[in-house]
Short mmCIF file of C-alpha atoms in Angstrom, two decimals:
data_model
loop_
_atom_site.label_atom_id
_atom_site.label_comp_id
_atom_site.label_asym_id
_atom_site.label_seq_id
_atom_site.Cartn_x
_atom_site.Cartn_y
_atom_site.Cartn_z
CA MET A 1 10.47 -35.40 -18.51
CA VAL A 2 10.85 -32.06 -16.72
CA ASP A 3 11.28 -32.04 -12.94
CA GLN A 4 9.53 -28.70 -12.54
CA HIS A 5 6.27 -27.47 -14.00
CA PRO A 6 7.06 -24.97 -16.78
CA SER A 7 4.85 -22.29 -15.19
CA MET A 8 7.26 -22.10 -12.28
CA ASP A 9 9.83 -20.47 -14.55
CA ILE A 10 8.36 -17.08 -13.61
CA ILE A 11 9.11 -17.44 -9.89
CA GLY A 12 11.28 -14.53 -8.81
CA SER A 13 11.24 -12.88 -12.23
CA SER A 14 10.17 -9.49 -10.84
CA GLY A 15 11.69 -9.49 -7.36
CA ASN A 16 12.49 -11.53 -4.28
CA THR A 17 10.22 -10.01 -1.64
CA LEU A 18 8.48 -13.38 -1.24
CA ALA A 19 11.45 -15.61 -1.99
CA GLY A 20 11.11 -18.97 -0.28
CA LYS A 21 7.52 -18.31 0.85
CA LYS A 22 4.68 -20.78 0.40
CA ILE A 23 1.26 -19.20 0.01
CA VAL A 24 -2.03 -21.05 -0.14
CA LEU A 25 -4.49 -19.31 -2.46
CA ALA A 26 -7.92 -20.39 -1.22
CA MET A 27 -10.72 -19.61 -3.67
CA CYS A 28 -14.48 -19.47 -3.09
CA GLY A 29 -17.49 -19.27 -5.40
CA SER A 30 -17.45 -15.59 -6.30
CA VAL A 31 -16.96 -14.29 -9.83
CA GLY A 32 -13.94 -12.51 -8.37
CA ALA A 33 -12.24 -15.88 -8.84
CA VAL A 34 -11.45 -14.78 -12.40
CA ARG A 35 -8.71 -12.57 -10.86
CA CYS A 36 -6.98 -15.49 -9.17
CA VAL A 37 -4.69 -16.36 -12.05
CA ASP A 38 -3.30 -12.82 -12.01
CA ILE A 39 -2.97 -12.82 -8.21
CA ALA A 40 -1.11 -16.12 -8.25
CA ARG A 41 1.26 -15.05 -10.99
CA LEU A 42 2.09 -11.74 -9.30
CA LEU A 43 2.94 -13.56 -6.07
CA MET A 44 5.07 -16.04 -7.99
CA ARG A 45 6.95 -13.27 -9.78
CA GLN A 46 7.95 -12.00 -6.33
CA GLY A 47 9.39 -15.39 -5.45
CA ALA A 48 6.49 -17.29 -3.82
CA GLN A 49 5.25 -20.82 -4.44
CA VAL A 50 1.44 -20.73 -4.69
CA TYR A 51 -0.77 -23.68 -3.76
CA PRO A 52 -4.39 -23.46 -4.94
CA VAL A 53 -7.32 -24.71 -2.85
CA MET A 54 -10.87 -24.42 -4.22
CA THR A 55 -14.40 -24.89 -2.97
CA GLN A 56 -16.79 -26.82 -5.18
CA ALA A 57 -18.52 -23.54 -6.06
CA ALA A 58 -15.18 -22.04 -7.16
CA THR A 59 -14.55 -24.97 -9.52
CA GLU A 60 -17.85 -24.18 -11.24
CA LEU A 61 -16.54 -20.71 -12.13
CA ILE A 62 -12.95 -21.46 -13.14
CA ALA A 63 -11.44 -24.83 -13.90
CA PRO A 64 -8.92 -26.35 -11.48
CA GLU A 65 -6.74 -27.10 -14.50
CA LEU A 66 -6.39 -23.37 -15.10
CA MET A 67 -5.07 -22.81 -11.57
CA GLU A 68 -2.70 -25.76 -11.92
CA TRP A 69 -1.39 -24.19 -15.12
CA ALA A 70 -1.05 -20.81 -13.42
CA THR A 71 0.81 -22.05 -10.34
CA GLY A 72 2.46 -25.29 -11.38
CA ASN A 73 0.95 -27.03 -8.34
CA LYS A 74 -1.87 -29.53 -8.04
CA VAL A 75 -5.18 -28.02 -6.95
CA VAL A 76 -6.90 -29.20 -3.78
CA THR A 77 -10.64 -29.52 -4.41
CA ARG A 78 -11.42 -31.98 -1.61
CA ILE A 79 -9.78 -33.24 1.55
CA SER A 80 -8.73 -36.82 0.98
CA GLY A 81 -6.68 -39.45 2.73
CA ALA A 82 -3.64 -37.36 1.89
CA ILE A 83 -4.89 -34.90 4.59
CA GLU A 84 -4.11 -31.93 2.39
CA HIS A 85 -5.05 -29.39 5.06
CA VAL A 86 -2.36 -30.76 7.37
CA ALA A 87 0.23 -30.97 4.60
CA LEU A 88 -0.40 -27.35 3.70
CA ALA A 89 -1.07 -25.70 7.05
CA GLY A 90 -0.63 -28.20 9.86
CA ASN A 91 2.19 -28.85 12.32
CA VAL A 92 4.49 -30.25 9.66
CA PRO A 93 8.04 -29.13 8.85
CA ASP A 94 7.29 -27.50 5.49
CA ASN A 95 3.91 -25.85 6.02
CA CYS A 96 2.77 -22.67 4.31
CA ASP A 97 3.62 -19.12 5.36
CA MET A 98 0.19 -17.61 4.68
CA VAL A 99 -3.32 -18.56 3.62
CA LEU A 100 -4.86 -16.00 1.28
CA VAL A 101 -8.63 -16.43 0.94
CA ALA A 102 -9.46 -14.62 -2.27
CA PRO A 103 -12.18 -14.21 -3.22
CA ALA A 104 -14.04 -14.91 0.01
CA THR A 105 -17.83 -15.13 -0.17
CA ALA A 106 -20.21 -14.00 2.58
CA ASN A 107 -20.78 -17.69 3.27
CA THR A 108 -17.10 -18.48 3.79
CA VAL A 109 -16.38 -15.28 5.75
CA SER A 110 -19.17 -16.16 8.18
CA LYS A 111 -18.06 -19.79 8.47
CA ILE A 112 -14.50 -18.76 9.31
CA ALA A 113 -15.75 -16.24 11.88
CA CYS A 114 -17.84 -18.98 13.52
CA GLY A 115 -15.16 -21.68 13.39
CA ILE A 116 -17.04 -23.83 10.88
CA ASP A 117 -15.09 -25.88 8.38
CA ASP A 118 -16.97 -27.95 5.84
CA THR A 119 -15.12 -27.13 2.61
CA PRO A 120 -11.47 -27.54 1.60
CA VAL A 121 -11.02 -23.77 2.02
CA THR A 122 -12.49 -23.53 5.53
CA THR A 123 -10.67 -26.65 6.66
CA VAL A 124 -7.31 -25.28 5.53
CA VAL A 125 -8.10 -21.94 7.22
CA THR A 126 -9.10 -23.64 10.49
CA THR A 127 -5.85 -25.61 10.45
CA ALA A 128 -3.77 -22.53 9.66
CA LEU A 129 -5.34 -20.49 12.46
CA GLY A 130 -4.69 -23.28 14.92
CA GLN A 131 -1.08 -23.41 13.76
CA ARG A 132 -0.77 -19.57 14.08
CA ILE A 133 -0.18 -19.19 10.35
CA PRO A 134 -1.29 -15.75 9.04
CA VAL A 135 -4.59 -15.69 7.17
CA LEU A 136 -5.68 -12.82 4.92
CA ILE A 137 -9.30 -12.66 3.77
CA VAL A 138 -10.35 -10.73 0.65
CA PRO A 139 -14.15 -10.64 0.29
CA ALA A 140 -16.01 -10.14 -2.97
CA MET A 141 -19.80 -10.16 -3.09
CA HIS A 142 -22.87 -8.16 -4.04
CA GLU A 143 -22.99 -4.92 -2.03
CA PRO A 144 -26.22 -5.68 -0.09
CA MET A 145 -24.66 -8.94 1.10
CA TYR A 146 -21.66 -7.01 2.35
CA ARG A 147 -24.01 -4.62 4.19
CA HIS A 148 -25.80 -7.52 5.91
CA PRO A 149 -25.46 -6.70 9.63
CA ILE A 150 -24.35 -10.20 10.62
CA VAL A 151 -21.84 -10.41 7.77
CA GLY A 152 -20.52 -7.03 8.91
CA ARG A 153 -20.34 -8.28 12.48
CA ASN A 154 -18.46 -11.37 11.34
CA ILE A 155 -15.95 -9.25 9.41
CA ALA A 156 -15.43 -7.06 12.49
CA SER A 157 -15.01 -10.19 14.61
CA LEU A 158 -12.29 -11.48 12.28
CA ASN A 159 -10.43 -8.17 12.33
CA ASP A 160 -10.68 -8.03 16.12
CA ALA A 161 -9.22 -11.53 16.29
CA GLY A 162 -6.20 -10.40 14.29
CA ILE A 163 -7.38 -11.96 11.02
CA PRO A 164 -7.22 -9.10 8.52
CA VAL A 165 -10.10 -8.64 6.11
CA PHE A 166 -9.17 -6.55 3.08
CA VAL A 167 -12.25 -4.33 2.79
CA PRO A 168 -13.24 -4.36 -0.88
CA PRO A 169 -13.92 -1.35 -3.08
CA VAL A 170 -17.63 -0.88 -3.79
CA SER A 171 -18.64 0.06 -7.32
CA GLU A 172 -21.61 -0.72 -9.57
CA GLY A 173 -23.47 -2.06 -6.56
CA LYS A 174 -20.91 -4.76 -5.87
CA ALA A 175 -18.15 -5.09 -3.29
CA LYS A 176 -15.63 -6.20 -5.87
CA ILE A 177 -12.40 -8.01 -5.24
CA PRO A 178 -9.51 -5.50 -5.18
CA SER A 179 -7.10 -5.41 -8.07
CA ALA A 180 -4.61 -8.26 -8.28
CA GLU A 181 -1.81 -5.73 -7.76
CA ASN A 182 -3.34 -4.45 -4.52
CA VAL A 183 -3.96 -7.95 -3.17
CA ALA A 184 -0.37 -8.98 -3.97
CA ALA A 185 0.93 -5.78 -2.36
CA MET A 186 -0.96 -6.49 0.87
CA VAL A 187 0.46 -10.01 0.97
CA ARG A 188 3.98 -8.65 0.50
CA VAL A 189 3.56 -6.14 3.31
CA LEU A 190 2.07 -8.64 5.75
CA MET A 191 4.71 -11.23 4.96
CA ALA A 192 7.45 -8.69 5.70
CA PHE A 193 5.96 -8.33 9.20
CA GLY A 194 5.28 -12.01 9.77
CA GLY A 195 1.54 -11.47 9.44
CA ALA A 196 1.47 -8.92 12.30
CA ARG A 197 -0.39 -5.60 12.02
CA PRO A 198 1.58 -3.28 14.31
CA LEU A 199 -0.27 -0.14 13.16
CA SER A 200 -3.70 -1.40 14.23
CA GLY A 201 -5.59 1.33 16.04
CA LYS A 202 -3.37 4.11 14.70
CA ARG A 203 -4.45 6.92 12.42
CA VAL A 204 -1.96 7.72 9.67
CA LEU A 205 -1.93 10.75 7.38
CA VAL A 206 0.16 10.62 4.20
CA THR A 207 0.74 13.35 1.64
CA ALA A 208 1.76 12.24 -1.84
CA GLY A 209 2.04 13.41 -5.43
CA ARG A 210 2.98 16.81 -6.75
CA THR A 211 1.27 20.15 -6.29
CA ILE A 212 0.76 22.55 -9.19
CA GLU A 213 0.60 26.34 -9.31
CA TYR A 214 -1.19 28.11 -12.17
CA LEU A 215 0.59 30.78 -14.18
CA ASP A 216 -2.61 31.37 -16.12
CA PRO A 217 -5.81 29.27 -16.43
CA ILE A 218 -3.95 26.71 -18.57
CA ARG A 219 -0.23 26.69 -17.74
CA VAL A 220 1.28 25.52 -14.48
CA VAL A 221 4.54 25.29 -12.57
CA SER A 222 5.17 21.85 -11.09
CA ASN A 223 7.62 18.94 -10.88
CA ASN A 224 7.79 15.35 -12.12
CA SER A 225 6.72 13.45 -9.00
CA SER A 226 4.51 10.46 -9.78
CA GLY A 227 3.29 10.03 -6.20
CA ARG A 228 4.36 6.37 -6.16
CA MET A 229 6.43 6.62 -2.97
CA GLY A 230 3.72 8.25 -0.87
CA ILE A 231 1.04 5.96 -2.29
CA ALA A 232 3.18 2.92 -1.40
CA LEU A 233 3.62 4.23 2.15
CA ALA A 234 -0.16 4.68 2.51
CA GLN A 235 -0.82 1.23 1.07
CA ALA A 236 1.66 -0.40 3.44
CA ALA A 237 0.24 1.45 6.45
CA SER A 238 -3.25 0.25 5.62
CA ALA A 239 -2.06 -3.35 5.25
CA LEU A 240 -0.45 -3.03 8.69
CA GLY A 241 -3.77 -2.10 10.24
CA ALA A 242 -3.79 1.70 10.27
CA GLU A 243 -6.70 3.93 9.40
CA VAL A 244 -5.13 5.86 6.53
CA THR A 245 -5.96 9.16 4.87
CA LEU A 246 -4.02 10.01 1.73
CA VAL A 247 -3.90 13.70 0.81
CA LEU A 248 -3.00 13.44 -2.84
CA GLY A 249 -1.87 15.97 -5.39
CA LYS A 250 -1.37 15.19 -9.05
CA TYR A 251 -0.12 11.64 -9.54
CA ALA A 252 0.73 8.98 -12.12
CA ALA A 253 0.38 5.69 -10.25
CA ALA A 254 -2.24 3.10 -9.35
CA LEU A 255 -4.17 3.91 -6.19
CA PRO A 256 -4.82 1.56 -3.26
CA ASP A 257 -8.36 0.29 -2.79
CA ASP A 258 -8.59 0.60 0.96
CA VAL A 259 -7.48 4.10 1.98
CA ARG A 260 -9.44 7.32 2.20
CA ILE A 261 -8.21 9.80 -0.41
CA ARG A 262 -8.51 13.59 -0.51
CA HIS A 263 -7.58 15.00 -3.90
CA THR A 264 -5.85 18.38 -4.08
CA GLU A 265 -4.09 20.47 -6.72
CA SER A 266 -2.28 23.50 -5.33
CA THR A 267 0.05 23.74 -2.35
CA GLN A 268 -2.51 25.86 -0.51
CA GLU A 269 -5.21 23.23 -1.11
CA MET A 270 -2.91 20.51 0.23
CA LEU A 271 -1.97 22.65 3.22
CA ASP A 272 -5.64 23.29 4.03
CA ALA A 273 -6.48 19.58 3.70
CA VAL A 274 -3.60 18.54 5.96
CA GLN A 275 -4.53 21.04 8.65
CA GLU A 276 -8.18 20.03 8.50
CA GLU A 277 -7.21 16.38 8.99
CA LEU A 278 -4.92 17.23 11.90
CA GLN A 279 -7.64 19.31 13.57
CA ALA A 280 -10.45 16.80 12.98
CA SER A 281 -9.01 14.01 15.12
CA GLN A 282 -5.79 12.69 16.59
CA VAL A 283 -3.29 11.77 13.87
CA ASP A 284 -0.70 9.39 15.25
CA VAL A 285 1.72 9.51 12.32
CA CYS A 286 2.07 11.96 9.44
CA LEU A 287 4.33 11.16 6.52
CA ALA A 288 4.82 14.29 4.42
CA ALA A 289 5.93 12.52 1.24
CA ALA A 290 4.35 14.88 -1.30
CA ALA A 291 6.62 16.73 -3.71
CA VAL A 292 5.24 20.14 -2.85
CA ASN A 293 5.96 22.77 -5.48
CA ASP A 294 8.33 25.42 -4.09
CA TRP A 295 7.23 28.33 -6.26
CA GLN A 296 4.01 30.03 -7.31
CA ALA A 297 3.22 33.02 -9.51
CA ALA A 298 3.07 36.25 -7.51
CA ALA A 299 0.24 37.43 -9.78
CA PRO A 300 -1.17 34.64 -11.98
CA ALA A 301 -2.87 35.83 -15.16
CA ASP A 302 -6.65 35.52 -15.27
CA HIS A 303 -6.57 34.63 -18.98
CA LYS A 304 -4.41 32.52 -21.27
CA VAL A 305 -1.27 34.48 -22.08
CA SER A 306 -0.79 34.55 -25.84
CA THR A 307 2.53 33.64 -27.44
CA HIS A 308 1.65 35.10 -30.88
CA SER A 309 3.36 38.44 -30.21
CA GLY A 310 6.72 36.69 -29.89
CA ASN A 311 7.59 38.91 -26.95
CA PRO A 312 9.29 37.45 -23.83
CA TYR A 313 6.95 36.60 -20.98
CA THR A 314 8.31 37.48 -17.55
CA ILE A 315 6.84 35.87 -14.45
CA GLU A 316 7.61 36.81 -10.88
CA LEU A 317 7.64 33.75 -8.61
CA GLU A 318 7.28 33.69 -4.84
CA PRO A 319 7.70 30.80 -2.39
CA THR A 320 4.74 28.56 -1.61
CA PRO A 321 3.85 27.85 2.04
CA LYS A 322 5.87 25.05 3.69
CA ILE A 323 3.33 22.44 4.73
CA ILE A 324 5.58 20.46 7.07
CA ASP A 325 6.68 23.52 9.01
CA GLY A 326 3.18 24.00 10.41
CA ILE A 327 2.27 20.43 11.29
CA LYS A 328 3.68 20.34 14.82
CA ALA A 329 2.05 23.68 15.63
CA VAL A 330 -1.36 22.21 14.82
CA SER A 331 -0.75 18.72 16.25
CA PRO A 332 2.33 18.53 18.51
CA GLU A 333 1.62 14.90 19.49
CA THR A 334 1.76 13.68 15.87
CA PHE A 335 4.88 11.70 14.96
CA LEU A 336 6.07 13.63 11.92
CA VAL A 337 8.17 12.12 9.15
CA ALA A 338 9.51 14.67 6.68
CA PHE A 339 10.75 13.86 3.17
CA ARG A 340 13.61 15.62 1.42
CA ALA A 341 14.59 15.32 -2.26
CA GLN A 342 17.98 16.65 -3.32
CA SER A 343 20.17 16.35 -6.39
CA GLY A 344 23.87 15.68 -6.80
CA PHE A 345 24.63 15.32 -3.08
CA THR A 346 27.16 12.99 -1.53
CA ALA A 347 25.82 10.60 1.11
CA GLU A 348 27.31 12.77 3.85
CA GLN A 349 25.84 15.96 2.39
CA LEU A 350 22.46 14.31 2.03
CA ARG A 351 22.39 13.27 5.69
CA ALA A 352 23.57 16.68 6.94
CA ASP A 353 20.99 18.50 4.83
CA ALA A 354 18.25 16.11 5.98
CA LEU A 355 19.13 16.56 9.64
CA GLN A 356 19.01 20.33 9.29
CA ARG A 357 15.62 20.24 7.51
CA MET A 358 14.23 17.81 10.08
CA LYS A 359 15.15 20.13 12.94
CA LYS A 360 13.57 23.11 11.21
CA ALA A 361 10.28 21.24 10.79
CA GLN A 362 10.54 19.79 14.33
CA ALA A 363 10.07 16.42 12.68
CA ASP A 364 10.75 13.11 14.43
CA ALA A 365 12.42 11.54 11.39
CA ILE A 366 13.19 12.39 7.79
CA VAL A 367 13.55 10.36 4.60
CA ALA A 368 16.02 11.78 2.11
CA ASN A 369 16.94 10.74 -1.40
CA ASP A 370 19.03 12.00 -4.28
CA VAL A 371 16.77 12.15 -7.34
CA SER A 372 19.81 12.36 -9.64
CA ALA A 373 20.89 8.84 -8.64
CA PRO A 374 20.06 6.14 -11.21
CA GLY A 375 16.69 4.54 -10.45
CA ALA A 376 15.83 6.96 -7.66
CA GLY A 377 14.21 9.77 -9.62
CA PHE A 378 10.68 11.10 -9.36
CA GLU A 379 9.14 9.02 -12.14
CA SER A 380 10.93 5.73 -11.48
CA ALA A 381 9.35 2.57 -10.06
CA THR A 382 12.31 2.19 -7.69
CA ASN A 383 13.96 4.30 -5.04
CA ALA A 384 16.93 4.43 -2.69
CA VAL A 385 16.63 6.48 0.50
CA THR A 386 18.31 7.40 3.75
CA LEU A 387 16.16 7.47 6.87
CA VAL A 388 17.48 9.83 9.55
CA HIS A 389 16.12 9.83 13.12
CA SER A 390 15.99 12.81 15.46
CA ASP A 391 19.07 11.57 17.34
CA GLY A 392 21.11 11.67 14.13
CA SER A 393 21.23 7.90 13.61
CA HIS A 394 20.43 6.79 10.09
CA THR A 395 19.57 3.75 7.97
CA GLU A 396 20.33 3.32 4.28
CA LEU A 397 17.63 1.57 2.24
CA PRO A 398 19.25 0.49 -1.04
CA LEU A 399 17.65 0.58 -4.47
CA ALA A 400 14.42 -1.42 -4.56
CA GLU A 401 10.80 -1.21 -5.69
CA LYS A 402 9.00 1.63 -3.96
CA LEU A 403 6.68 -0.76 -2.12
CA ASP A 404 9.74 -2.50 -0.68
CA ILE A 405 11.19 0.88 0.29
CA ALA A 406 7.89 1.71 1.99
CA ILE A 407 8.05 -1.58 3.89
CA GLY A 408 11.61 -0.79 4.95
CA ILE A 409 10.64 2.70 6.12
CA TRP A 410 7.82 1.33 8.27
CA GLN A 411 10.08 -1.37 9.69
CA GLN A 412 12.45 1.36 10.84
CA LEU A 413 9.77 3.78 12.08
CA ILE A 414 7.44 1.50 14.02
CA PRO A 415 9.82 0.83 16.95
CA HIS A 416 10.09 4.62 17.45
CA LEU A 417 6.37 5.39 17.45
CA PRO A 418 4.99 6.56 20.79
CA VAL A 419 2.16 4.72 22.49
CA ARG A 420 -1.06 6.75 22.31
CA LYS A 421 -2.06 8.08 25.71
#
């Protein structure tokens, strides 16, 4: 007889961000419940133990046995003499670290906002809130229900009370549950900050991806940036409560569900978008993480240049505008974080180069990395960076998934952010 459920073999198989954490996955009667197996397994692969709790309506959509298989833990479908809500989220030595309500129906959202508990899910949430355990709510419902003024008021009330509600993407007339990857990412970010949202009330602008410059209507000059690092920074900022705008060039990564995105192609387009955002309203923090192309054709051809002649094709290149060098001129109060990619530098050279570039841009901090280092290149899922502050102090963030690097960057930056006047 095995001592551990076989499904628990996956715990920690992809990382240790959530190592040692206990997360209650509380499920309501929305068809979004079909995503819960994937959500649970992603959290487990990052090291968490997941404990399922289901309303009666949820059990009519997916079987409790499926969630027991997925998590390796018994499913709570009713509160019994075992006082499951206390065992999971009460003032006991081994209570949970977070309650994730996903999917949350309009009914359950409104009950939580009004302090009503008459299901296993709402009773566990009530207990967790009283015990100051973080609760994350992920609604999924038909769009008109989400637009209901009282439901909207209840969601706002929860956010104001410090109970984050992950605003769902709306498509096909339904406010659908976000992707399992995005839900798991938000949990990872919040857990790294103990459930706090220190960027609440701040407006954050992030540039990400690569820009392209046309040589002719078909061919371009560019680089290999996937945009993953900037996207992870935007995703983490949103999870931490910020209002986020992502100015995005070309990319090859999954996008977050809860940030505003402006798509751009060329460096000039990205520059224009950034300046428009800075001029439109106060931007508290700007992270210039895009891999902006350094060169553009001095005179791009207006037609496809043929290769059939076999003759050499000579192109004159000129520098593209430097986006970060104009940010402080437009918005001097914005806390500017520059990014610098180099190749083949020693650690000391990387820091010295970063400090020089930061001063030129009048930035408040800079993140530098050596793309020639194993696992830290443009198209990798991981990164290793050095964060340098304006006083010359620095922090090394060793090789890790880019979301974890983003979390580490925010952990270092937040204590330095000025209070908005």
